[in-house]
Coordinates of N, CA and C in Angstrom, one line a residue:
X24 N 123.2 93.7 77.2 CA 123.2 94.2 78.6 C 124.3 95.2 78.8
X25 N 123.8 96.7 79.1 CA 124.7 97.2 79.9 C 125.1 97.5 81.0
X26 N 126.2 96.9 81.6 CA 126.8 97.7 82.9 C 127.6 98.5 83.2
X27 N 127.3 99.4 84.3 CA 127.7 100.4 84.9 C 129.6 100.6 84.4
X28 N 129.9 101.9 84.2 CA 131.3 102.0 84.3 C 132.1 101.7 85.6
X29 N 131.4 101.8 86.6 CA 132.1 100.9 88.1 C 132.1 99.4 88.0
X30 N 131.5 99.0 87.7 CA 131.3 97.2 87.3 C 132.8 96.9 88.1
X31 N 133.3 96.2 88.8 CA 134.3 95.2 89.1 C 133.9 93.7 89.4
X32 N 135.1 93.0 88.3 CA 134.9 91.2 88.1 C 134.8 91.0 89.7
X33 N 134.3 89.6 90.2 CA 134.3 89.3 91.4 C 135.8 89.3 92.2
X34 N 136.6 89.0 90.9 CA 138.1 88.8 92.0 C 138.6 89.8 92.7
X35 N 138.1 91.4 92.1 CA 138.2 92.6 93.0 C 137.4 92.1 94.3
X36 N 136.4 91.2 94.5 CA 135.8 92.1 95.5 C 136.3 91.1 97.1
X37 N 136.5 91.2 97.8 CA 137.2 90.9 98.6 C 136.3 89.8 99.6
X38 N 135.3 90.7 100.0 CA 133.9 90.0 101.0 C 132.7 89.9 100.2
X39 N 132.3 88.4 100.8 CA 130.9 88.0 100.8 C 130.0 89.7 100.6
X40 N 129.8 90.5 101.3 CA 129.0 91.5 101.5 C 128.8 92.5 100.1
X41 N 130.7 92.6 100.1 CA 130.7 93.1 98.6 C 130.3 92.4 97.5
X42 N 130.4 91.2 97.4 CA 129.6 90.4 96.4 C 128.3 91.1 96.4
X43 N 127.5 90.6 97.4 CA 126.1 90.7 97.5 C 125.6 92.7 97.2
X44 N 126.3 93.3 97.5 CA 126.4 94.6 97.0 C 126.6 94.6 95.4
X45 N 127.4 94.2 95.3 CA 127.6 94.4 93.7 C 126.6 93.8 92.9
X46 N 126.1 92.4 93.4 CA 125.1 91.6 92.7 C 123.7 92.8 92.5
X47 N 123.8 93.1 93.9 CA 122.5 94.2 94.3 C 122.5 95.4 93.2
X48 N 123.5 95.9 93.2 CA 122.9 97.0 92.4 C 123.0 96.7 91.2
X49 N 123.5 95.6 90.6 CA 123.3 95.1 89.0 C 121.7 94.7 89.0
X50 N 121.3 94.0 89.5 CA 119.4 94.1 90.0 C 119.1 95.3 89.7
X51 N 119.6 96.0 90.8 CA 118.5 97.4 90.7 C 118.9 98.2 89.7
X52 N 119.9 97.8 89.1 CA 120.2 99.2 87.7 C 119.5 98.6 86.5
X53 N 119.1 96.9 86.4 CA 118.5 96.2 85.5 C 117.0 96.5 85.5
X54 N 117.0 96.7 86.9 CA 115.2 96.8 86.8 C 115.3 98.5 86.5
X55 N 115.8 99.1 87.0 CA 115.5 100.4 86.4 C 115.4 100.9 85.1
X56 N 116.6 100.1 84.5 CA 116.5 100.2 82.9 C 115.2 99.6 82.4
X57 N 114.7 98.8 83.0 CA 113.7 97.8 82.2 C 112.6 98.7 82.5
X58 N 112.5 99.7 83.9 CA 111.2 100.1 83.8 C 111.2 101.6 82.8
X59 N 112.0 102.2 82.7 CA 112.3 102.7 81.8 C 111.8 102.7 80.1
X60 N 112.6 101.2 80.0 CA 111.6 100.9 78.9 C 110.4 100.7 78.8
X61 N 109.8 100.2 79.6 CA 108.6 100.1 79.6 C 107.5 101.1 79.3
X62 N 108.3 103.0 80.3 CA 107.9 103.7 80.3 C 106.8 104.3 78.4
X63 N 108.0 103.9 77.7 CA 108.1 104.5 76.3 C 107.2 104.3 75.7

């Protein structure tokens, strides 16, 4: 699994909101990648 060079552990992130943002775009950068492969 790769993540993004911005990645920060949860103890950066201060708010519930930022959690849920950060969670979010590890989703959307996984599905991206995956449809990607798919593409090939």
């Amino acid at each position: 699994m790769v993540y993004p060079v911005r990645k920060l552990p949860f103890e950066e992130l201060t708010s519930i909101d930022e959690r849920v943002d950060f969670i979010h775009s590890q989703i959307v950068a996984s599905q991206l990648a995956l449809n990607q492969l798919l593409e090939k």
